[in-house]
PDB file of C-alpha atoms in Angstrom:
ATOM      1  CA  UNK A   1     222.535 342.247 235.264  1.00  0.00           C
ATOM      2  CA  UNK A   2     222.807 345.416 233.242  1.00  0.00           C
ATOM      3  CA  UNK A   3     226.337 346.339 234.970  1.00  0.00           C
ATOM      4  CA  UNK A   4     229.407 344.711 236.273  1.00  0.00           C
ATOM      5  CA  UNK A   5     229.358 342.373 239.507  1.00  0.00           C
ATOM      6  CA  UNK A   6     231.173 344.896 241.631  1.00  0.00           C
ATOM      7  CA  UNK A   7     234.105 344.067 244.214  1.00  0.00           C
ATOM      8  CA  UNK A   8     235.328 346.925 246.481  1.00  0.00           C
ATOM      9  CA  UNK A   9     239.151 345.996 247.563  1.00  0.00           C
ATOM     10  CA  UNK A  10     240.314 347.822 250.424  1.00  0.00           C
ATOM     11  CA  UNK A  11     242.793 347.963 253.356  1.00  0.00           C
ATOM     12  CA  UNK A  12     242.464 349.798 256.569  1.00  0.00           C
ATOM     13  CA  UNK A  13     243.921 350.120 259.496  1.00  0.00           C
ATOM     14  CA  UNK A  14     242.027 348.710 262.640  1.00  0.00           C
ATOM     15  CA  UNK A  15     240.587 352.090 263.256  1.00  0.00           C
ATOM     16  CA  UNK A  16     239.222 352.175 259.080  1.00  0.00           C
ATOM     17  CA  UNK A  17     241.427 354.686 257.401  1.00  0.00           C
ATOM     18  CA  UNK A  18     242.712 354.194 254.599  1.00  0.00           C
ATOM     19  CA  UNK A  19     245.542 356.707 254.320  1.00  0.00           C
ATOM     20  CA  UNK A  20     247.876 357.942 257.015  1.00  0.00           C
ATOM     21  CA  UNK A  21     251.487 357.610 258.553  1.00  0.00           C
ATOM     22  CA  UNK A  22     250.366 353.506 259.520  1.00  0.00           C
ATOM     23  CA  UNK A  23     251.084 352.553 255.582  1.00  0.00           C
ATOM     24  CA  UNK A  24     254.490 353.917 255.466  1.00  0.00           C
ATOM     25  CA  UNK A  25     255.669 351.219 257.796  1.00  0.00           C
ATOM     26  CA  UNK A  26     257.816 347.782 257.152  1.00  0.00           C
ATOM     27  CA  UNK A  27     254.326 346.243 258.695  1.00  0.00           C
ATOM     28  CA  UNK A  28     252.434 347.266 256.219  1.00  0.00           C
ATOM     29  CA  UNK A  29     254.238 347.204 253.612  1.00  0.00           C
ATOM     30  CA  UNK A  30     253.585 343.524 253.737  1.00  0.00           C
ATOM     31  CA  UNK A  31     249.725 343.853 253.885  1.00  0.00           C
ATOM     32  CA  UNK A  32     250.026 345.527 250.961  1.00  0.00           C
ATOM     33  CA  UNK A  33     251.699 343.348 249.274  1.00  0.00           C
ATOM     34  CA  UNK A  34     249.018 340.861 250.081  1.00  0.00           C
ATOM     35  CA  UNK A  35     246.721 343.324 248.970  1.00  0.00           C
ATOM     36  CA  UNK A  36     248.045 343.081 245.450  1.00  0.00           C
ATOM     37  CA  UNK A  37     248.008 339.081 245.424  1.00  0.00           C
ATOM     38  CA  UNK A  38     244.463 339.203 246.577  1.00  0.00           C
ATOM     39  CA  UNK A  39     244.027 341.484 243.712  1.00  0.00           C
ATOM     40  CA  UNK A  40     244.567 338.806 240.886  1.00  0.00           C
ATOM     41  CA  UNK A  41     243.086 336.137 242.979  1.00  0.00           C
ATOM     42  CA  UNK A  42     239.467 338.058 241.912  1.00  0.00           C
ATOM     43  CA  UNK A  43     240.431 338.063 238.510  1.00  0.00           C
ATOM     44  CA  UNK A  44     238.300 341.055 237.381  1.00  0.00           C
ATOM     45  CA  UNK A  45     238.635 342.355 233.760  1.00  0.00           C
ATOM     46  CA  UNK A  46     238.892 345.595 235.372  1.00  0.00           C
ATOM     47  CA  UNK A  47     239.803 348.082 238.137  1.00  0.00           C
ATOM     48  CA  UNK A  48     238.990 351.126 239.452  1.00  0.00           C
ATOM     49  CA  UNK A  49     240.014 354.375 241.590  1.00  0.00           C
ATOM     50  CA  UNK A  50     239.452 357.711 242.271  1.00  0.00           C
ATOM     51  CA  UNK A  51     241.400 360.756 240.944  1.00  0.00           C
ATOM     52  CA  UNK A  52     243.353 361.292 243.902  1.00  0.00           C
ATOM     53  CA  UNK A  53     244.202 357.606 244.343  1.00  0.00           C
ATOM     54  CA  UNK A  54     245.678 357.924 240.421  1.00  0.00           C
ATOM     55  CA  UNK A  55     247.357 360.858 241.300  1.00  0.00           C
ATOM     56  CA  UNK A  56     249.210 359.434 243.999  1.00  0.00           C
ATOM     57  CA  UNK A  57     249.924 356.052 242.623  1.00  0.00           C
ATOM     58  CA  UNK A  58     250.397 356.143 238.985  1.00  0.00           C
ATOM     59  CA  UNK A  59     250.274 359.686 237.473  1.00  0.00           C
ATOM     60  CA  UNK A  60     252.942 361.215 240.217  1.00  0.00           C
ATOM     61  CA  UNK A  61     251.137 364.474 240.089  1.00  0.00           C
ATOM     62  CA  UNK A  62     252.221 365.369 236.642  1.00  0.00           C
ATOM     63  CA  UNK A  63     250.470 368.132 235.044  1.00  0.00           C
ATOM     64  CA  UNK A  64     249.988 368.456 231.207  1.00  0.00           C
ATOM     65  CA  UNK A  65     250.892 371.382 229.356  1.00  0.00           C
ATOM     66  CA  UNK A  66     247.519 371.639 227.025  1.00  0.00           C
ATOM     67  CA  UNK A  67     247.253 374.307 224.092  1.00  0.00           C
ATOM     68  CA  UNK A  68     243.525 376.115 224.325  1.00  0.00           C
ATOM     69  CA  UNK A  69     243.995 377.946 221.371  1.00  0.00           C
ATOM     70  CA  UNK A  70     242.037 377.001 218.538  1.00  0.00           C
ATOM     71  CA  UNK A  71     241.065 373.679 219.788  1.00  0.00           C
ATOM     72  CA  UNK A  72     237.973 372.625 217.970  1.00  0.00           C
ATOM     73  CA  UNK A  73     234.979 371.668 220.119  1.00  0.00           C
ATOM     74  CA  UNK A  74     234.488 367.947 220.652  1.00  0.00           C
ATOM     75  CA  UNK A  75     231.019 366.703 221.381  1.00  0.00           C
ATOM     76  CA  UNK A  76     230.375 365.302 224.427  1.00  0.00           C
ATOM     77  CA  UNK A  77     229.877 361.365 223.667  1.00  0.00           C
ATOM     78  CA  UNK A  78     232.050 358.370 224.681  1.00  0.00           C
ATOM     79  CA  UNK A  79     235.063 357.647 222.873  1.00  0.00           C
ATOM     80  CA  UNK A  80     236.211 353.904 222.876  1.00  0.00           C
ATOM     81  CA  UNK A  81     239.990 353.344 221.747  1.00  0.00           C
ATOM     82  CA  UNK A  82     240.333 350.138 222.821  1.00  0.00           C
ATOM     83  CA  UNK A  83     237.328 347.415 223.443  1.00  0.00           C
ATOM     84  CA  UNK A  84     239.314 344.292 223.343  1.00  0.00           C
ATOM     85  CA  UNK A  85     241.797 344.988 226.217  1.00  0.00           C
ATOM     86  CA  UNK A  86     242.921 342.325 228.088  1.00  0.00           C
ATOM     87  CA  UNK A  87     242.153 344.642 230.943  1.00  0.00           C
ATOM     88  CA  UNK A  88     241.430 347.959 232.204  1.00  0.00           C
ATOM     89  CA  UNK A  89     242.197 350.731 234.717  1.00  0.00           C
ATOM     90  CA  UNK A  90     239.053 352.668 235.195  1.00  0.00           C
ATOM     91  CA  UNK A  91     240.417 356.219 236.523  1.00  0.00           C
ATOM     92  CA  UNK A  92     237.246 358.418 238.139  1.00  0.00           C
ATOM     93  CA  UNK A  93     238.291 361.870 237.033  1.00  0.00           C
ATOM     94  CA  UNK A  94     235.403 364.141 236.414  1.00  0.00           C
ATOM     95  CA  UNK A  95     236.715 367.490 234.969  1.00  0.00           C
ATOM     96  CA  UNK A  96     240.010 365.849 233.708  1.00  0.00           C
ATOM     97  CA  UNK A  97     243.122 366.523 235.306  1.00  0.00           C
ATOM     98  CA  UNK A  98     244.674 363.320 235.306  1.00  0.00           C
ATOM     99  CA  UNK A  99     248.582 363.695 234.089  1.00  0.00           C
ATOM    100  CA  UNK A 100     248.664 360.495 231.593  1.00  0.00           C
ATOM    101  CA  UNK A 101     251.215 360.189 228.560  1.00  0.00           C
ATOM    102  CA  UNK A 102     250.413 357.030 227.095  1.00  0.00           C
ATOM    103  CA  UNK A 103     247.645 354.533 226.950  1.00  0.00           C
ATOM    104  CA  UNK A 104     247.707 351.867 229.591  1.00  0.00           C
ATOM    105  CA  UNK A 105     249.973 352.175 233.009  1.00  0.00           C
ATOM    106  CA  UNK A 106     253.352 352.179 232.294  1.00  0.00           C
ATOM    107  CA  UNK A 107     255.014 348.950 232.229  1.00  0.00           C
ATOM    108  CA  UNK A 108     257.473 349.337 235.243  1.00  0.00           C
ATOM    109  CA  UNK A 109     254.197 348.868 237.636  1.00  0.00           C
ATOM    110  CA  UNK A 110     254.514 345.123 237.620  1.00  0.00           C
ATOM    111  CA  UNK A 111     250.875 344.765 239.395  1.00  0.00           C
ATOM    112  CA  UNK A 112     248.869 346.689 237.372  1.00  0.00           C
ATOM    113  CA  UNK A 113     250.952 346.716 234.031  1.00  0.00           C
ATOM    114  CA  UNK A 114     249.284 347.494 230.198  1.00  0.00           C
ATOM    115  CA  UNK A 115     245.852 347.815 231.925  1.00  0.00           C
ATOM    116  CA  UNK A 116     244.299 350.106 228.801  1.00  0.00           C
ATOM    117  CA  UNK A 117     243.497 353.148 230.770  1.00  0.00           C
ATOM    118  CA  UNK A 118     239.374 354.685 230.766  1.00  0.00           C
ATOM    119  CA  UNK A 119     238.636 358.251 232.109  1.00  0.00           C
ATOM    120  CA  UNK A 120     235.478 358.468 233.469  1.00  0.00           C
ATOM    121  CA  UNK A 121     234.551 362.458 233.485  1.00  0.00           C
ATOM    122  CA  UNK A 122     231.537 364.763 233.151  1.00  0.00           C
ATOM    123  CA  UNK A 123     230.738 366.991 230.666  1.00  0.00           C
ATOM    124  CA  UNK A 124     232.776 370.002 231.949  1.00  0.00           C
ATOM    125  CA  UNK A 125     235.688 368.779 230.998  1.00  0.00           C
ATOM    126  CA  UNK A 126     237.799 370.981 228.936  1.00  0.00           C
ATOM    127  CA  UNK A 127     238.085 370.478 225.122  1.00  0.00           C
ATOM    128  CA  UNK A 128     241.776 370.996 224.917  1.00  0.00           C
ATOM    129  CA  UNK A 129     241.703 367.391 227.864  1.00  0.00           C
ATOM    130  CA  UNK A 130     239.610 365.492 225.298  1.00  0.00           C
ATOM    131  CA  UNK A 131     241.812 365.961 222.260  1.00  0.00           C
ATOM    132  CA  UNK A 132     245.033 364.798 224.340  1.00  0.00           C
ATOM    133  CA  UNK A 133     243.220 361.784 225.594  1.00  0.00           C
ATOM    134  CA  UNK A 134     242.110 360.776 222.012  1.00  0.00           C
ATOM    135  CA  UNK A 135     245.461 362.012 220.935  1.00  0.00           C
ATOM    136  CA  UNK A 136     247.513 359.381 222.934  1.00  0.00           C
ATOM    137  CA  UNK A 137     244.539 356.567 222.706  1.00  0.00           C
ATOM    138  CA  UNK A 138     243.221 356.893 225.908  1.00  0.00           C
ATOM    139  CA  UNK A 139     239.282 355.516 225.978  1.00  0.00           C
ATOM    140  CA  UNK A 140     236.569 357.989 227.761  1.00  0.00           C
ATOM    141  CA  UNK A 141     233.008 358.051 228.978  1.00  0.00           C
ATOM    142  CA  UNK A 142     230.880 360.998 230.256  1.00  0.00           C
ATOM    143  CA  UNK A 143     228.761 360.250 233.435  1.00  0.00           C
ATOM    144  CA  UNK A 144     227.018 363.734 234.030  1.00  0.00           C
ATOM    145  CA  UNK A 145     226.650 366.760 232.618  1.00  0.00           C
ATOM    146  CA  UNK A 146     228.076 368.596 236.255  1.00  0.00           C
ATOM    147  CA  UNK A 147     228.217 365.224 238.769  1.00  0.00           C
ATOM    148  CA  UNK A 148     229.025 361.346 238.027  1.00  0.00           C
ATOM    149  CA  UNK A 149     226.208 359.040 238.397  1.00  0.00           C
ATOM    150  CA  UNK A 150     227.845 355.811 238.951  1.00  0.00           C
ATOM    151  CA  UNK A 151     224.999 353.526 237.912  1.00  0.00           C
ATOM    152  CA  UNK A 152     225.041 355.319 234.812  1.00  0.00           C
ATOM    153  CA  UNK A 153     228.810 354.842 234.402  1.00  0.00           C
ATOM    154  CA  UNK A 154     229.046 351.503 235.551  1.00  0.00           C
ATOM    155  CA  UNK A 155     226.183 350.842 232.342  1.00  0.00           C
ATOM    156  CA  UNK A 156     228.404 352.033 230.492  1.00  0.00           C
ATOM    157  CA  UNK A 157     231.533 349.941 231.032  1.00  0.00           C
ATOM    158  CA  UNK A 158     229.724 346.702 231.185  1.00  0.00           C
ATOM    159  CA  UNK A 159     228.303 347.754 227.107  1.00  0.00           C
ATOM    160  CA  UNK A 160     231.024 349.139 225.401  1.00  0.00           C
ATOM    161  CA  UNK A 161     233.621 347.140 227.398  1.00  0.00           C
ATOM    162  CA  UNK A 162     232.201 343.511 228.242  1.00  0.00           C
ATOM    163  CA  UNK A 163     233.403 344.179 231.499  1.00  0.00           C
ATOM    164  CA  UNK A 164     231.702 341.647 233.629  1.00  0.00           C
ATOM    165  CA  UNK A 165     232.950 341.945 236.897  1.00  0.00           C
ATOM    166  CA  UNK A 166     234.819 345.542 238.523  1.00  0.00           C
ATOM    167  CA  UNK A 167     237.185 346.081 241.376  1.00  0.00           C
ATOM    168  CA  UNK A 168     236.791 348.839 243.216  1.00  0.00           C
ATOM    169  CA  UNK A 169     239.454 350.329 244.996  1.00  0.00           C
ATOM    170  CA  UNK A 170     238.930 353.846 246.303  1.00  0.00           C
ATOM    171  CA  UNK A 171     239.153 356.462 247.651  1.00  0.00           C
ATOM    172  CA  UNK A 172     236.748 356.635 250.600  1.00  0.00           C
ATOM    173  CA  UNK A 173     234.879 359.018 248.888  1.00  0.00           C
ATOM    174  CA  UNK A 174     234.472 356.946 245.153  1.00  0.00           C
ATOM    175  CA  UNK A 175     233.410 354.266 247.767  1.00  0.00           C
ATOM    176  CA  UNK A 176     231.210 356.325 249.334  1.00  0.00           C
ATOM    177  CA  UNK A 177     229.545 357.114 246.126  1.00  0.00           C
ATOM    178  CA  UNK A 178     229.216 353.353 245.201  1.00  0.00           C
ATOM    179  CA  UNK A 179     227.796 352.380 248.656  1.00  0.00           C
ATOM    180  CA  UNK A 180     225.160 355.599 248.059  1.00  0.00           C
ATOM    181  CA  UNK A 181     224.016 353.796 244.883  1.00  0.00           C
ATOM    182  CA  UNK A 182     223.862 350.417 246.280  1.00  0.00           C
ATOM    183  CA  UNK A 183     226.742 349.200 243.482  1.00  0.00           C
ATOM    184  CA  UNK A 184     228.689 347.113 246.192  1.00  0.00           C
ATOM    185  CA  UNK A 185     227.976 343.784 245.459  1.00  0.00           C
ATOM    186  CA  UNK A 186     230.985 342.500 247.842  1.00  0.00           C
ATOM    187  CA  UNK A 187     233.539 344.153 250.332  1.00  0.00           C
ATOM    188  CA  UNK A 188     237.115 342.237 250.179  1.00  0.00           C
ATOM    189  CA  UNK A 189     238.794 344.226 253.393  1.00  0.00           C
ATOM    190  CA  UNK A 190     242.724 343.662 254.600  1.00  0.00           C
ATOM    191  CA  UNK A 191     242.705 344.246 258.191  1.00  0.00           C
ATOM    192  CA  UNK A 192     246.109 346.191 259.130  1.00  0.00           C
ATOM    193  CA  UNK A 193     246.743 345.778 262.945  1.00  0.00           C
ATOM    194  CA  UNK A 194     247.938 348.692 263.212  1.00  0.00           C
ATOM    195  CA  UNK A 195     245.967 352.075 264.967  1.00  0.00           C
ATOM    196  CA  UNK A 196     246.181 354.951 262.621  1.00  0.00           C
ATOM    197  CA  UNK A 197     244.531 357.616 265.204  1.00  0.00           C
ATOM    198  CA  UNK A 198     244.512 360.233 263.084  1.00  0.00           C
ATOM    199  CA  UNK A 199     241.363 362.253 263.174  1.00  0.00           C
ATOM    200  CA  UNK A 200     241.309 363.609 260.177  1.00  0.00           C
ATOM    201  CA  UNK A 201     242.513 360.768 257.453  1.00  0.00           C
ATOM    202  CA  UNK A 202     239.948 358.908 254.918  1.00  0.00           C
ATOM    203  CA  UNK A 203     237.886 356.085 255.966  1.00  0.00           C
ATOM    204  CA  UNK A 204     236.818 353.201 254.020  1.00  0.00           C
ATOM    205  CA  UNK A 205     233.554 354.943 253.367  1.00  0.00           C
ATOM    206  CA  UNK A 206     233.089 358.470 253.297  1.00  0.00           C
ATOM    207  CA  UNK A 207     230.227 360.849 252.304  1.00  0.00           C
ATOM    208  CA  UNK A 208     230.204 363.895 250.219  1.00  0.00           C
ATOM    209  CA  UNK A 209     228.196 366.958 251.411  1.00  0.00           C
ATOM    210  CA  UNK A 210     225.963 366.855 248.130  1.00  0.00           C
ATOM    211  CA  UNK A 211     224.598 363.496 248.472  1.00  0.00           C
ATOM    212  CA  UNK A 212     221.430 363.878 250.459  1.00  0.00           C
ATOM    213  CA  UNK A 213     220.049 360.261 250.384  1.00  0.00           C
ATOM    214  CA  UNK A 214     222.078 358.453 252.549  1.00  0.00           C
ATOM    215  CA  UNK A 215     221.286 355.575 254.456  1.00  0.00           C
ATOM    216  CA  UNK A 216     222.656 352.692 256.409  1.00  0.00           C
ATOM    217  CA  UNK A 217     223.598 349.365 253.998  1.00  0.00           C
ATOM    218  CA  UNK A 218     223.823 345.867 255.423  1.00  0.00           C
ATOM    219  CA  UNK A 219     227.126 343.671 254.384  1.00  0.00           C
ATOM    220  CA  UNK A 220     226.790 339.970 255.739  1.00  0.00           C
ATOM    221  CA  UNK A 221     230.157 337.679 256.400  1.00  0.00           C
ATOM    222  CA  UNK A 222     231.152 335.213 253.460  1.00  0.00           C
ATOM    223  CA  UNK A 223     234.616 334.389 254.782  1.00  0.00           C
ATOM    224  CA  UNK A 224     237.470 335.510 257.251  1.00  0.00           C
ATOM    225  CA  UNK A 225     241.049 334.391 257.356  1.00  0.00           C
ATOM    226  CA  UNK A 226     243.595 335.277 258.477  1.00  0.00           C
ATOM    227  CA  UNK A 227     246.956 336.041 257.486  1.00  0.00           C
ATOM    228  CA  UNK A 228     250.199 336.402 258.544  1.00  0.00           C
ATOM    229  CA  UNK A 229     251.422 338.996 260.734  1.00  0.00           C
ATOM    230  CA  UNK A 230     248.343 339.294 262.788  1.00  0.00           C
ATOM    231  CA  UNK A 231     246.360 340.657 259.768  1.00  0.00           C
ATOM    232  CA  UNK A 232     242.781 339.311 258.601  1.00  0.00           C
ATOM    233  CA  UNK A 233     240.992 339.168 254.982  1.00  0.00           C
ATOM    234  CA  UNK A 234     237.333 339.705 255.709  1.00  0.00           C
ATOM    235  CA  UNK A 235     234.847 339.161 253.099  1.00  0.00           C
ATOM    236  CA  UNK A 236     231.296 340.095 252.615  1.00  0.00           C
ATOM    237  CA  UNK A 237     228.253 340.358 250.656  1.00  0.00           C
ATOM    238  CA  UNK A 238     225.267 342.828 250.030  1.00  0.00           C
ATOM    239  CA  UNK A 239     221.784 341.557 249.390  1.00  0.00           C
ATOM    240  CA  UNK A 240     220.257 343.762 246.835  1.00  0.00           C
ATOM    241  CA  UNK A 241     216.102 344.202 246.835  1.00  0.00           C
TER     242      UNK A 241
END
């Protein structure tokens, strides 16, 4: 296989979202706990999520201050600081807006701690973005020239990383874009019993208007079991032509 065996590690609600008021209570606050044992029970040598997911979770919405002036042009070709990571946080970010200061995620995240950090953008990122990220040792690679094409980027991590085997873990759109490509090898779901209702939060999988290929995509039942407080861990597999 010319890319990574590819995991996508969610939880919803029992009505599929997964963001809304539902997470913010002492109920789920213990499926997501689970979520993050389940986690290292797969093991992978690396994870991924979207921009937004980063934002929220590990960047805090901090904006850099970057100089334009006279920054030299960089060309537009991956940049590997780090290839022998233990691990790696794979952060989907395609014109480069991401808020990190250092290298890896910071140390005080005891889940997801000195995971060497790898933007994954397209070529309109900004000059002045590249030099910080090489600046601070932060590893790159360009999937587009305007829009990501995950097969493409997924290539790419499995060559100049080793990385065998990828979790993904959202948004609903970055899984949308997987499930679009047929990369989902295997769907690891925590089923929250809790009703979100909300009409207008993310689902597990959602579309985005420019992708005009879209079809249905069979997953098939490994496993289920359940877990405490009424919750269930359901796993399945794809079956790729």
């Amino acid at each position: 296989m010319e890319r990574p065996y590819i995991i996508c590690h969610m939880l919803t609600s029992l009505d599929g979202k997964v963001v809304g008021d539902y997470l913010k209570t002492e109920r789920a606050a213990h499926f997501s706990d689970e979520y993050e044992k389940i986690h290292e029970v797969y093991g992978c040598k690396a994870w991924m999520c979207g921009r937004v997911t980063m934002e929220k979770h590990f960047t805090f919405g901090h904006q850099l201050d970057l100089k334009h002036d006279n920054i030299a042009t960089i060309p537009r070709t991956d940049y590997v600081a780090n290839k022998d990571a233990k691990s790696y946080a794979i952060a989907v970010d395609p014109s480069g807006k991401l808020g990190w200061t250092k290298n890896s995620i910071e140390p005080w995240n005891e889940n997801r701690s000195e995971d060497h950090i790898v933007e994954v953008l397209t070529e309109q990122v900004s000059d002045a973005y590249l030099a910080h990220l090489r600046n601070i040792g932060i590893s790159y690679i360009f999937g587009g020239k305007e829009r990501l094409n995950f097969s493409l980027v997924v290539e790419k991590l499995k060559n100049l990383f080793a990385i065998d085997k990828l979790m993904l873990e959202g948004g609903g759109f970055l899984n949308g874009s997987f499930l679009n490509e047929e990369l989902i090898d295997e769907l690891s779901l925590i089923l929250v019993p809790i009703a979100d209702g909300a009409s207008n939060s993310v689902t597990l999988f959602e579309t985005s208007s420019f992708l005009t290929n879209q079809h249905p995509v069979n997953f098939f039942l490994k496993e289920v079991e359940k877990l405490d407080e009424g919750g269930l861990w359901l796993k399945y597999v794809t079956k790729h032509d």
